[in-house]
Short mmCIF file of C-alpha atoms and ligand atoms in Angstrom, two decimals:
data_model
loop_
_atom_site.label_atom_id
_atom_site.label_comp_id
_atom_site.label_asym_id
_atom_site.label_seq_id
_atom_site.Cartn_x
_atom_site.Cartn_y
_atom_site.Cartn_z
CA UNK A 1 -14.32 47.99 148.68
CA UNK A 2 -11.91 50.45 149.69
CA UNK A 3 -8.17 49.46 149.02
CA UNK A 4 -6.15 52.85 149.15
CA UNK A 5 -6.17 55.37 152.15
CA UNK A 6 -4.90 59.41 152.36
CA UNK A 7 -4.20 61.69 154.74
CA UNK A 8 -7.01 64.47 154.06
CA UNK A 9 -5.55 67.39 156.89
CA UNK A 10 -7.08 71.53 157.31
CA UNK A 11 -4.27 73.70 155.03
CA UNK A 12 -1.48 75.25 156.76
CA UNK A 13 -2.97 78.77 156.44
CA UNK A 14 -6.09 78.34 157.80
CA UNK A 15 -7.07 79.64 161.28
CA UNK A 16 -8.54 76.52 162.30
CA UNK A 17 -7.56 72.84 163.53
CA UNK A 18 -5.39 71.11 161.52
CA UNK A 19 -7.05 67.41 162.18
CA UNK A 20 -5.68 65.04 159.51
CA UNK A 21 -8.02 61.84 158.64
CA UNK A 22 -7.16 58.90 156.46
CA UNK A 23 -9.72 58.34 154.79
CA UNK A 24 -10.38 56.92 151.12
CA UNK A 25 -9.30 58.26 147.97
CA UNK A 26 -12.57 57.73 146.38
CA UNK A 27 -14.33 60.45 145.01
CA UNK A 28 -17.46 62.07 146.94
CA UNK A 29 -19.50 64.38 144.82
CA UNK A 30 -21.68 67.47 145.79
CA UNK A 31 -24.82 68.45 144.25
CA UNK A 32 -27.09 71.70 145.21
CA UNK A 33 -30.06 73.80 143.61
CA UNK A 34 -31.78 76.52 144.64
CA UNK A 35 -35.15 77.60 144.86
CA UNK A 36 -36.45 78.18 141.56
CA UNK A 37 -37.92 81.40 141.22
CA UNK A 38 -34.13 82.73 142.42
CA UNK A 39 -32.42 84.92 139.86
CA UNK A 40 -28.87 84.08 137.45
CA UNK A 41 -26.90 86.47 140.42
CA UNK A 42 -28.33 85.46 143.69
CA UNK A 43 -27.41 81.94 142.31
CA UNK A 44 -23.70 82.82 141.45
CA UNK A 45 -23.91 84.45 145.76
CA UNK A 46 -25.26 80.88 146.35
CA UNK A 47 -22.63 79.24 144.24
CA UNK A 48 -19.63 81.40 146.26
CA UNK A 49 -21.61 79.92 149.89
CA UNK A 50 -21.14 76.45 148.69
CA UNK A 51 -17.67 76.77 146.86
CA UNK A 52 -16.06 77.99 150.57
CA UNK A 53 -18.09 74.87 151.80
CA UNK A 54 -16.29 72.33 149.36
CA UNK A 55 -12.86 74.07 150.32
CA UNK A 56 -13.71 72.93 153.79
CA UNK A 57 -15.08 69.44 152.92
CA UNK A 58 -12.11 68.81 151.35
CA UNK A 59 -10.73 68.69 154.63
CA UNK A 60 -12.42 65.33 155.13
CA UNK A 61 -12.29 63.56 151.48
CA UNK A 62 -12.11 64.41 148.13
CA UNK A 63 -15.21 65.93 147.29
CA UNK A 64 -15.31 67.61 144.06
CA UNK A 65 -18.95 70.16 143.63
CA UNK A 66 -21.25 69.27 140.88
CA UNK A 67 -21.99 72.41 138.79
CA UNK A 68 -26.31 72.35 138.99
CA UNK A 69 -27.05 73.60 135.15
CA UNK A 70 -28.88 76.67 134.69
CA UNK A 71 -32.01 75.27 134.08
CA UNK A 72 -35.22 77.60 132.73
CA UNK A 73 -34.62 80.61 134.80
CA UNK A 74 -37.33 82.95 136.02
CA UNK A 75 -36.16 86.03 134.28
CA UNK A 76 -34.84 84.01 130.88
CA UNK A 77 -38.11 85.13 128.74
CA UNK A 78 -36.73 85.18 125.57
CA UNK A 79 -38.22 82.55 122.88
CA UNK A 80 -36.08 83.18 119.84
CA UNK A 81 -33.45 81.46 121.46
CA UNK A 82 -33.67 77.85 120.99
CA UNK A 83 -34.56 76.80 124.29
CA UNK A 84 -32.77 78.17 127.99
CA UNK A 85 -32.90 74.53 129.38
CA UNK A 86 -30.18 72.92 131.46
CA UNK A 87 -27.58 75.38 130.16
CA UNK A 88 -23.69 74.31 131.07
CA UNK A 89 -21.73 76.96 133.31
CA UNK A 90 -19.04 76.86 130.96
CA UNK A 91 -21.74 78.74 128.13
CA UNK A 92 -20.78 81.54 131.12
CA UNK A 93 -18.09 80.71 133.28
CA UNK A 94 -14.55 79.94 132.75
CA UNK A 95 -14.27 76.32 134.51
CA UNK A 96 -10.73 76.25 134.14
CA UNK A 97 -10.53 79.45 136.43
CA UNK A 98 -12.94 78.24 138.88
CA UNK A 99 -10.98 74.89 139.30
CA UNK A 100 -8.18 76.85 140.18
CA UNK A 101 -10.33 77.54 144.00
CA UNK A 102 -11.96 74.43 144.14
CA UNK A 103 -12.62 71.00 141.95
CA UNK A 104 -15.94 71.36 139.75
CA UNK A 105 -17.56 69.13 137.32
CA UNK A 106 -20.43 69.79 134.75
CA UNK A 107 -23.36 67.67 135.35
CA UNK A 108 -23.66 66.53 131.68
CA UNK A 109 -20.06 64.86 132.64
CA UNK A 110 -21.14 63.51 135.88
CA UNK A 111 -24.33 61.72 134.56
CA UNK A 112 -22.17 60.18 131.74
CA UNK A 113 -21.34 57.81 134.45
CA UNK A 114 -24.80 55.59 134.79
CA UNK A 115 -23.91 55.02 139.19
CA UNK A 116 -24.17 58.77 139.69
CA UNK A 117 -27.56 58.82 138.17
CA UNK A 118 -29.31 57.33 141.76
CA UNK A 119 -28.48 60.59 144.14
CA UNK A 120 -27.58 58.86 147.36
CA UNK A 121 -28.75 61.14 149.85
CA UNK A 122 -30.84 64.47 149.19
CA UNK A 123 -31.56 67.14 151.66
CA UNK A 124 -34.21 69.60 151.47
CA UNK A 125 -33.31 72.63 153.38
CA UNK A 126 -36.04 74.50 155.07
CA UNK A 127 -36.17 77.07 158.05
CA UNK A 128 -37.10 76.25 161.12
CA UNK A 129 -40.76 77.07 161.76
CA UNK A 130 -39.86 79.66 164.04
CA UNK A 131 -36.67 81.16 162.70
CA UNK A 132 -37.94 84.60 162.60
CA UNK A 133 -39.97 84.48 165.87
CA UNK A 134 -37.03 84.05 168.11
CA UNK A 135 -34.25 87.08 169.05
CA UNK A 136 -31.45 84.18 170.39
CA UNK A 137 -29.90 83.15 166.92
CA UNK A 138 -27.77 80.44 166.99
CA UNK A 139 -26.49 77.97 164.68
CA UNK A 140 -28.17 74.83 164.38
CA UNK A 141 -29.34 72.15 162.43
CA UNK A 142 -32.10 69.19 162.68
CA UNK A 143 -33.73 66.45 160.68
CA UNK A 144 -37.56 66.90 160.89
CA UNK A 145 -41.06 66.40 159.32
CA UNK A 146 -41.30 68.55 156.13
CA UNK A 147 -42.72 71.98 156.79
CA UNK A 148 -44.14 72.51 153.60
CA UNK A 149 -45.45 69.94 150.39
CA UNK A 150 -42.06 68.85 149.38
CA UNK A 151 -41.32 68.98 145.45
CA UNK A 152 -40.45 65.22 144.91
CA UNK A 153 -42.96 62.32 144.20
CA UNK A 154 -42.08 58.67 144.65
CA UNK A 155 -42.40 56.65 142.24
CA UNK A 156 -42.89 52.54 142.45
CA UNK A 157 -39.33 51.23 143.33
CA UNK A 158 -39.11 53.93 145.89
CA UNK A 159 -37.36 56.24 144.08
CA UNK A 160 -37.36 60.30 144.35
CA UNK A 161 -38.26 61.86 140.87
CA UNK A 162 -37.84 65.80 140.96
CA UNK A 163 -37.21 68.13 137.61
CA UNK A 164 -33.33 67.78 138.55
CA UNK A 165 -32.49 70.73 135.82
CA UNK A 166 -34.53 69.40 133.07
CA UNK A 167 -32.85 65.80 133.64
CA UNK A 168 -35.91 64.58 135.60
CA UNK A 169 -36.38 61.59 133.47
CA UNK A 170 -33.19 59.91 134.06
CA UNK A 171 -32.30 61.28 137.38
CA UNK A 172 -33.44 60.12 140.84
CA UNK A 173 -32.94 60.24 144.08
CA UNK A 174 -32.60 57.47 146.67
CA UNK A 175 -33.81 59.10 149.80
CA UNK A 176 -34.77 62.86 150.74
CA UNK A 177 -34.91 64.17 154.16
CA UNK A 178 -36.12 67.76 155.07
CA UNK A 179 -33.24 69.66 156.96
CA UNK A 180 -34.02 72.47 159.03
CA UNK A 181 -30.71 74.67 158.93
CA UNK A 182 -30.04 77.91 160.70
CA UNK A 183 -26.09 78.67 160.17
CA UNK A 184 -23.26 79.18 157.79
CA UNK A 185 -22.73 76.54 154.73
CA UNK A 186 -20.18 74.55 157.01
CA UNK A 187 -22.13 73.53 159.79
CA UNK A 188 -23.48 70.95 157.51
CA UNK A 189 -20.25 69.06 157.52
CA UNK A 190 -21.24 66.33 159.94
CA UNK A 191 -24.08 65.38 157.72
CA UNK A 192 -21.82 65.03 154.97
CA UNK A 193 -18.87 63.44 156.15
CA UNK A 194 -20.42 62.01 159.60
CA UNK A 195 -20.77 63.19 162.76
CA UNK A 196 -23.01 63.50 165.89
CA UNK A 197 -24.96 65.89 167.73
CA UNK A 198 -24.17 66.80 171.06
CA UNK A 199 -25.92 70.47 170.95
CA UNK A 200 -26.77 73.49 169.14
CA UNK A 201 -25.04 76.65 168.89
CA UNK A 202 -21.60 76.46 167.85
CA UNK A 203 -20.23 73.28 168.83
CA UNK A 204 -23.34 71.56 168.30
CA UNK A 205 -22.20 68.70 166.16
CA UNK A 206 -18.71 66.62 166.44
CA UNK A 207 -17.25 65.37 163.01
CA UNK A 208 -16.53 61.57 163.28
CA UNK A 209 -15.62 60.70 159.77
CA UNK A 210 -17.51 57.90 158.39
CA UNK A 211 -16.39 55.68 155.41
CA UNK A 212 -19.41 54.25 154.69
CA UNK A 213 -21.67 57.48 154.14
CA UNK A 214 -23.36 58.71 150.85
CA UNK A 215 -21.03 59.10 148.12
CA UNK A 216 -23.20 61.40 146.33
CA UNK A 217 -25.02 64.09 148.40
CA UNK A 218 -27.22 66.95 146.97
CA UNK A 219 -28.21 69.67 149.39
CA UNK A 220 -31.70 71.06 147.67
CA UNK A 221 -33.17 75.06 148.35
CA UNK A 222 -29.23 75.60 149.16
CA UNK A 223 -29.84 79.26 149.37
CA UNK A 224 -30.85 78.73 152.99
CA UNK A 225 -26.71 78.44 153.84
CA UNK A 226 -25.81 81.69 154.99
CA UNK A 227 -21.71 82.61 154.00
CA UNK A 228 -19.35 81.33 156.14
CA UNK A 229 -17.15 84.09 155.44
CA UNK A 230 -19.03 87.01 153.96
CA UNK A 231 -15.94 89.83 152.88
CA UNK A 232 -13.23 87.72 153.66
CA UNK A 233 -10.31 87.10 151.70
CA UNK A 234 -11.84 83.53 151.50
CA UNK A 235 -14.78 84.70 150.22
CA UNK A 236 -13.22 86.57 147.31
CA UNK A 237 -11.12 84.27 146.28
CA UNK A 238 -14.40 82.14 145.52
CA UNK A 239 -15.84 85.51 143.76
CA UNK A 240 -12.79 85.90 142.09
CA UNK A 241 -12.18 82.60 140.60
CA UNK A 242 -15.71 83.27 138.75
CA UNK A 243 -14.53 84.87 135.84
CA UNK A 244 -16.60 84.98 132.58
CA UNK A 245 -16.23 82.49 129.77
CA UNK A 246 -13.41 84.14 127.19
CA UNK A 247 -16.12 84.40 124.17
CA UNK A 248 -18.10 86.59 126.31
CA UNK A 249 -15.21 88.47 127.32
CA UNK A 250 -14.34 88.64 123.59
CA UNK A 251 -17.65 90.11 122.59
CA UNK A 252 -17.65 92.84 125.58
CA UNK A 253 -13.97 93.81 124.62
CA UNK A 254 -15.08 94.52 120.99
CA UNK A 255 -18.42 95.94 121.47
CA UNK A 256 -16.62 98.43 124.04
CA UNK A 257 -13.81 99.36 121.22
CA UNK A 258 -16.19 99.98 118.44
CA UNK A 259 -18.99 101.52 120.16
CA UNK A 260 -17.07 103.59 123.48
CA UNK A 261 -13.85 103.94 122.24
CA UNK A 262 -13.12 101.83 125.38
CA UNK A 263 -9.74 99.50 125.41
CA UNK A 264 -7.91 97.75 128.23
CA UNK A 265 -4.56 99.87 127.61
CA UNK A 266 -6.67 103.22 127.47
CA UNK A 267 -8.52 102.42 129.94
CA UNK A 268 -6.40 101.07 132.37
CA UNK A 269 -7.81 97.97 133.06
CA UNK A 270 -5.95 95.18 132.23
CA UNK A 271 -6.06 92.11 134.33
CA UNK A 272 -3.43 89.01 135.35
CA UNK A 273 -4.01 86.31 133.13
CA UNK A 274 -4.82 84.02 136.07
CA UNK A 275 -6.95 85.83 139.33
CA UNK A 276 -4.30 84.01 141.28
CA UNK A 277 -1.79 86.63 140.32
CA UNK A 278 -4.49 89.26 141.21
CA UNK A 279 -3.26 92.08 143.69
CA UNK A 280 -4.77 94.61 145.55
CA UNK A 281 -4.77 97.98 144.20
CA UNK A 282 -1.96 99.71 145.43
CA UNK A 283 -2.66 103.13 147.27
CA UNK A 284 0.40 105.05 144.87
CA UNK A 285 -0.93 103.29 141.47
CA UNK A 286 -3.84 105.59 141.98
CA UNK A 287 -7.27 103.77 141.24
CA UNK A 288 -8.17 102.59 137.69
CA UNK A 289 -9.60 105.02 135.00
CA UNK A 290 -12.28 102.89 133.01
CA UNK A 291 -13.88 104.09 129.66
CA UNK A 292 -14.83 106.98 128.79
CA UNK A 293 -18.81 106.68 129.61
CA UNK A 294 -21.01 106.34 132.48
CA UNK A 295 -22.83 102.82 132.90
CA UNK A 296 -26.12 102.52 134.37
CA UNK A 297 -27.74 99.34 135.33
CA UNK A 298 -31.57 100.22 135.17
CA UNK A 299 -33.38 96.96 136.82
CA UNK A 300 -37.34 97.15 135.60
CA UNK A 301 -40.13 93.91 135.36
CA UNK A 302 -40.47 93.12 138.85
CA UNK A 303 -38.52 95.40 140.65
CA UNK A 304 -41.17 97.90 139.18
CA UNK A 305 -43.95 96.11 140.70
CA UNK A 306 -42.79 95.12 143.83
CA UNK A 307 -40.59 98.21 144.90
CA UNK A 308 -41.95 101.51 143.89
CA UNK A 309 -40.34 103.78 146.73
CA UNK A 310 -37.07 102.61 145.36
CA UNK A 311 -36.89 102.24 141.75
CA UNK A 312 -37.64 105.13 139.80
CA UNK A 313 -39.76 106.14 136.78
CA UNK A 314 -38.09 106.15 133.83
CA UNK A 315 -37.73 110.35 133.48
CA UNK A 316 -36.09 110.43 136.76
CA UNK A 317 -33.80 107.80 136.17
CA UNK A 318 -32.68 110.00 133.21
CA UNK A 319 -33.17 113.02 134.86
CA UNK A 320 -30.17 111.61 137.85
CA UNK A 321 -28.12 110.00 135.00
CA UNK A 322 -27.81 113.42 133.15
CA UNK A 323 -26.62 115.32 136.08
CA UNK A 324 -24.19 112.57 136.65
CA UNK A 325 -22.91 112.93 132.95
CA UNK A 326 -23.28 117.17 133.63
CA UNK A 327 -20.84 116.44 136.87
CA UNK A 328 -17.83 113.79 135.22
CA UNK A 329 -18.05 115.79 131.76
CA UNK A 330 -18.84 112.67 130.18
CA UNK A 331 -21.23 112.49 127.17
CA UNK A 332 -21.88 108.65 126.47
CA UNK A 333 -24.18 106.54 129.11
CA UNK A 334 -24.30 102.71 128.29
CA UNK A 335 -28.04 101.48 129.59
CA UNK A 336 -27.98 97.96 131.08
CA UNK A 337 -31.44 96.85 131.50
CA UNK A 338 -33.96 94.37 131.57
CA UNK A 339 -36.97 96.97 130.44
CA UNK A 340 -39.67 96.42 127.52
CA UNK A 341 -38.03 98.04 124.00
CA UNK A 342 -40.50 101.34 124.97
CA UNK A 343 -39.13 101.97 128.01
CA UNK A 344 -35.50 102.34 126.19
CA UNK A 345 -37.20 104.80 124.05
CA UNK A 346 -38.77 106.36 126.79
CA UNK A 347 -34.99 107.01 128.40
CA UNK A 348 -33.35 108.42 125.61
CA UNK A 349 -35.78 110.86 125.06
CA UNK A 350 -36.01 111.98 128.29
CA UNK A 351 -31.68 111.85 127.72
CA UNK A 352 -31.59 114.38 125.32
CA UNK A 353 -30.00 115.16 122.01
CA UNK A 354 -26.73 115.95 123.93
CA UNK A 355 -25.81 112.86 125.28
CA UNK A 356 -25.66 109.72 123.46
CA UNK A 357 -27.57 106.69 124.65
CA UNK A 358 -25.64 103.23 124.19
CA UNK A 359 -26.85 100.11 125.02
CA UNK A 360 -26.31 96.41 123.81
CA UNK A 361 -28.51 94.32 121.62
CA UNK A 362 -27.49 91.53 119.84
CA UNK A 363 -28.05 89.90 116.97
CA UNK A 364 -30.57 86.55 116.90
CA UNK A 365 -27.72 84.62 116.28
CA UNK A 366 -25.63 86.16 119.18
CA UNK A 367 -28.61 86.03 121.14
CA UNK A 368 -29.56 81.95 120.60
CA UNK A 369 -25.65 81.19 121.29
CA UNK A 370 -25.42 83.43 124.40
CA UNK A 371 -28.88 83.09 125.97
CA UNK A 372 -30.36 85.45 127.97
CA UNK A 373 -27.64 85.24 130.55
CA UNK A 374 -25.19 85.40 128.16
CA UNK A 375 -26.25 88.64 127.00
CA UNK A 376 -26.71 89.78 130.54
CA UNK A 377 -23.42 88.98 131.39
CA UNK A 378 -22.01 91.15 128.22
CA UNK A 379 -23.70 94.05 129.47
CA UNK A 380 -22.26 93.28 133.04
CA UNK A 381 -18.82 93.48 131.55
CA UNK A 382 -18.66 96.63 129.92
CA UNK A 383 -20.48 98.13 132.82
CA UNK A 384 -17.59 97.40 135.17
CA UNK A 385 -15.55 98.81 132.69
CA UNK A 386 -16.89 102.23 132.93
CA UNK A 387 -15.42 105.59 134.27
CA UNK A 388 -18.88 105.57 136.47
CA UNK A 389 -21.15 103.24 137.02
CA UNK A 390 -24.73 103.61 138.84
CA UNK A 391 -27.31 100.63 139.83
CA UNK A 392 -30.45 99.85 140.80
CA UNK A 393 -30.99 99.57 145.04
CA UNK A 394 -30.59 96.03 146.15
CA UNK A 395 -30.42 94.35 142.74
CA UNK A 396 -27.54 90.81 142.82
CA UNK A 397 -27.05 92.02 139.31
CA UNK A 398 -25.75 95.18 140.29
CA UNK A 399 -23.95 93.94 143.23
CA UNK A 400 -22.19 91.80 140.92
CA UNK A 401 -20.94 94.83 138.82
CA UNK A 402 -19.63 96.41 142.17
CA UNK A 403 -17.67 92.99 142.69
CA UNK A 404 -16.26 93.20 139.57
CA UNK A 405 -15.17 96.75 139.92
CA UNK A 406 -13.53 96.38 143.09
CA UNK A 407 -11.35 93.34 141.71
CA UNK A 408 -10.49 95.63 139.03
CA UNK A 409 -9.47 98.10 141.29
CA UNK A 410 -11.38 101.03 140.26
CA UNK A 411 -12.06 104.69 143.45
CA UNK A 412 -15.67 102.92 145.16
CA UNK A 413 -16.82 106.46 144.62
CA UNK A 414 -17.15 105.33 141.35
CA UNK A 415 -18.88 102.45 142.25
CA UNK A 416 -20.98 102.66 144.95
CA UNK A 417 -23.43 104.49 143.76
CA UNK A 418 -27.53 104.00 142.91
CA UNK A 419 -30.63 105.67 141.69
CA UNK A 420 -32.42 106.72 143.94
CA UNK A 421 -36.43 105.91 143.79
CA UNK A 422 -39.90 107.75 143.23
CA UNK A 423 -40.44 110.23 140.81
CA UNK A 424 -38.09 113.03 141.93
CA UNK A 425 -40.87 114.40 144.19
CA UNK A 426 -39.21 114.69 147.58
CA UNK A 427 -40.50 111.45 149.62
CA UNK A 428 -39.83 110.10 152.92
CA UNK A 429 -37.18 107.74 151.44
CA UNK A 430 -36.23 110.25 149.28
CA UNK A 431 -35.74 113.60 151.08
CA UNK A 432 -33.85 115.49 149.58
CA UNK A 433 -34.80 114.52 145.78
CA UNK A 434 -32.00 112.58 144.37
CA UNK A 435 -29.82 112.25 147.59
CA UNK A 436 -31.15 108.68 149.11
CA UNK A 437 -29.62 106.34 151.20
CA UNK A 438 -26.28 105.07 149.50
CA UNK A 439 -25.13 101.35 148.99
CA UNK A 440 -23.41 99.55 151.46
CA UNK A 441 -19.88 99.43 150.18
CA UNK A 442 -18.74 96.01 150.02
CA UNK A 443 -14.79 96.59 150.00
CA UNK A 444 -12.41 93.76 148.45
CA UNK A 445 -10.12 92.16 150.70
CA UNK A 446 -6.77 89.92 149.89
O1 LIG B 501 -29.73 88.37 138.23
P1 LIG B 501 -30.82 88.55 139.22
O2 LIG B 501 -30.78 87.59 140.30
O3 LIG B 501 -30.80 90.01 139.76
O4 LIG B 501 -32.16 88.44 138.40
P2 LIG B 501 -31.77 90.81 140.77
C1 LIG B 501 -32.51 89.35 137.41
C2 LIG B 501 -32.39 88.82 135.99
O5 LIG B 501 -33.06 89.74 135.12
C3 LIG B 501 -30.97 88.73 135.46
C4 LIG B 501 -32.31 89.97 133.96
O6 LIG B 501 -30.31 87.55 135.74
C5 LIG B 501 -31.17 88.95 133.98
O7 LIG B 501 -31.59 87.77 133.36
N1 LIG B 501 -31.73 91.32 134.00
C6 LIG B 501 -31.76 92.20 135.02
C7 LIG B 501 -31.08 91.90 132.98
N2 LIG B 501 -31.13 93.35 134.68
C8 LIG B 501 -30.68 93.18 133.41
C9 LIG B 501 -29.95 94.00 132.51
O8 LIG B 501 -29.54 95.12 132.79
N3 LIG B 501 -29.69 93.48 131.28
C10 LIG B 501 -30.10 92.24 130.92
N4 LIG B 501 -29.79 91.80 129.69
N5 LIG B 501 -30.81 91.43 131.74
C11 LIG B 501 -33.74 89.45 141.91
C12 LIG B 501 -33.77 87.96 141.75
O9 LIG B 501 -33.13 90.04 140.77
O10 LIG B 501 -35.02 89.97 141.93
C13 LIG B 501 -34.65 87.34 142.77
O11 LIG B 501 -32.50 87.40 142.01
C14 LIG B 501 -36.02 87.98 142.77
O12 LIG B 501 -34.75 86.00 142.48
C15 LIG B 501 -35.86 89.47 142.94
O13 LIG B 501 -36.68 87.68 141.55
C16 LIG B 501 -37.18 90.18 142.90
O14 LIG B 501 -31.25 90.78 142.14
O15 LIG B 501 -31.87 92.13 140.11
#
């Protein structure tokens, strides 16, 4: 029964209605995955869709997002490391920043209570069958037959049963519908907090808040929300709340001290306690200096296989790195990558006895606290703390390493920059050898 009301209204400085609805103070709880074979950093892009979502749910009750645990990942290979199953964000994030943009709770906390272990209402997101058929997008949303087999069985009392991030046993689900969504994250708000359909397009749905709706909603293959606000100050206040967990931080700041003479007060890159206090760079302070080596994020496995025009060999990667070291006068490059322990080799031969290859690997102990995407993250750290850093073409981990540099405030020429693919041979893609098409620069805004 519901005994206490509040007023839930839009914040003053948002560009939008400022509706106020008195609803109940109970809690309403969020829950999304993605689709599984979806790497560590397209998830975090996913987690920044629905984190600007649950800013503008909040509108309408007090929803607080369920953090989905990082649950066997695609890429997570290693097997010395004790197991990569249903890993907490805080292993990785620092919750206590990311509560600071929105309210978040670990899903190990929200099972502890046995009535959040029945999901009341789970939607599957698919496309529409002909979402890439038509020229006239628009946004839009419908309830229909499943498209595909969907991933959840039912078991005797009518139940959903689905892995749930390794919790499959003890989790279920008390109804799933297939959602066909075409549209920013927010245009599911009338399915979440009620509403009605009078449309598509824009103005499509009306919100009529409804008390009596699922308390616990879990929006499933969630990477089908596009951003409501992709570049906006919005937007990077989500990104920017994500900050690391501080033991990661830790080991990044050390490894960078002892092994690239790299420090914060050298360097220039020391950071507000809180991202709150964050600023943009000012034009006069001149852009930050980083450490004194060049960091490379080589992406191999599957981007070898799957994108050959674009990724180079391993010589030519080495070959573009050492003219970038030639150019900055620089003689240290730290190597980010996922490649096989022979194609490291490989590199720092073709490197040379001039320069000196660096490039993080942890101990087994390390490694089984930090998990795969612990140690990824490391690496992602002391990359955006370099003088120069260079990616791989369309990789999320890279993009993320951009991000990170443009909070920090460091010149984008020193950012947005990639190797370029092929061999070296001059190639369509590739005409003029290592002079390829440049990344998109994706500029911070306050
Ligand atoms: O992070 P991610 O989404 O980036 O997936 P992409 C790649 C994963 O590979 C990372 C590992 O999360 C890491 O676990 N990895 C990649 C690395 N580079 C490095 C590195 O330099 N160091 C370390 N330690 N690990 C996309 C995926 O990958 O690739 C998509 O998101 C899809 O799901 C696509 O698989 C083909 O954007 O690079």
């Amino acid at each position: 029964m519901i005994t206490e009301k509040k007023n839930y209204c839009s914040r003053p400085n948002e560009n939008e209605d400022t509706d106020c609805y008195s609803l109940s103070i109970n809690e309403r709880y969020f829950l999304y995955d993605v689709n599984p074979p979806e790497g560590f950093n397209l998830r975090r892009d996913v987690f920044m869709r629905v984190a600007v979502l649950i800013r503008k749910l909040r509108k309408y009750g007090n929803w607080t997002l369920v953090l989905p645990p990082w649950d066997n990942l695609y890429h997570w290979r290693s097997d010395d490391v004790g197991g990569q199953r249903s890993l907490p964000w805080a292993l990785f994030f620092d919750l206590d920043s990311i509560k600071k943009f929105i309210p978040v709770i670990e899903f190990e906390d929200f099972i502890k209570d046995e009535s959040n272990r029945i999901i009341d209402e789970v939607f599957f997101l698919q496309n529409y069958k002909d979402a890439w058929e038509s020229n006239n997008w628009e946004d839009k949303m419908d309830i229909e037959a499943c498209i595909g087999k969907l991933p959840y069985s039912v078991n005797a009392k009518g139940e959903y049963k689905n892995e749930f991030w390794g919790h499959g046993s003890s989790i279920k689900g008390k109804r799933v519908r297939c959602l066909s969504f075409q549209g920013p994250a927010s245009y599911i708000i009338p399915l979440l907090v009620g509403g009605k359909r009078i449309g598509t397009g824009k103005k499509g749905w009306v919100i009529k808040p409804d008390e009596n709706i699922a308390r616990t909603v879990m929006v499933d293959r969630a990477e089908i929300m596009l951003h409501d606000e992709f570049g906006s100050p919005e937007y990077w206040r989500a990104r920017r709340s994500m900050r690391f967990a501080h033991h990661l931080v830790a080991e990044a700041k050390e490894f960078r001290k002892m092994r690239l003479n790299s420090t914060d007060i050298k360097d220039e890159t020391l950071r507000p306690l809180s991202w709150m206090d964050e600023k943009p760079q000012a034009v006069d302070d001149g852009f930050k200096k980083g450490g004194p080596y060049l960091c490379v994020h080589m992406r191999r496995m599957d981007f070898v296989w799957g994108r050959t025009s674009e990724v180079p060999t391993v010589k030519w990667a080495a070959q573009q790195v050492k003219n970038h070291l030639k150019r900055l006068n620089l003689v240290t490059v730290f190597l980010a990558t996922d490649a096989p322990e022979e194609e490291i080799e490989e590199f720092q031969q073709h490197i040379g006895p001039n320069y000196d290859v660096v490039h993080w690997k942890p101990s087994i102990d390390l490694k089984a606290m930090y998990k795969d995407g612990g140690v990824a993250i490391i690496e992602q750290i002391i990359c955006s703390h370099s003088r120069f850093f260079v990616g791989t073409h369309e990789s999320t981990f890279s993009f993320r390493i951009q991000e990170e540099r443009e909070i920090m405030g460091f010149n984008p020429d020193s950012t947005f920059n990639r190797l370029c693919g092929g061999d070296g041979t001059p190639s369509k893609s590739s005409p003029k050898k290592d002079k390829c098409e440049k990344p998109s620069r994706w500029r911070i805004a306050f």
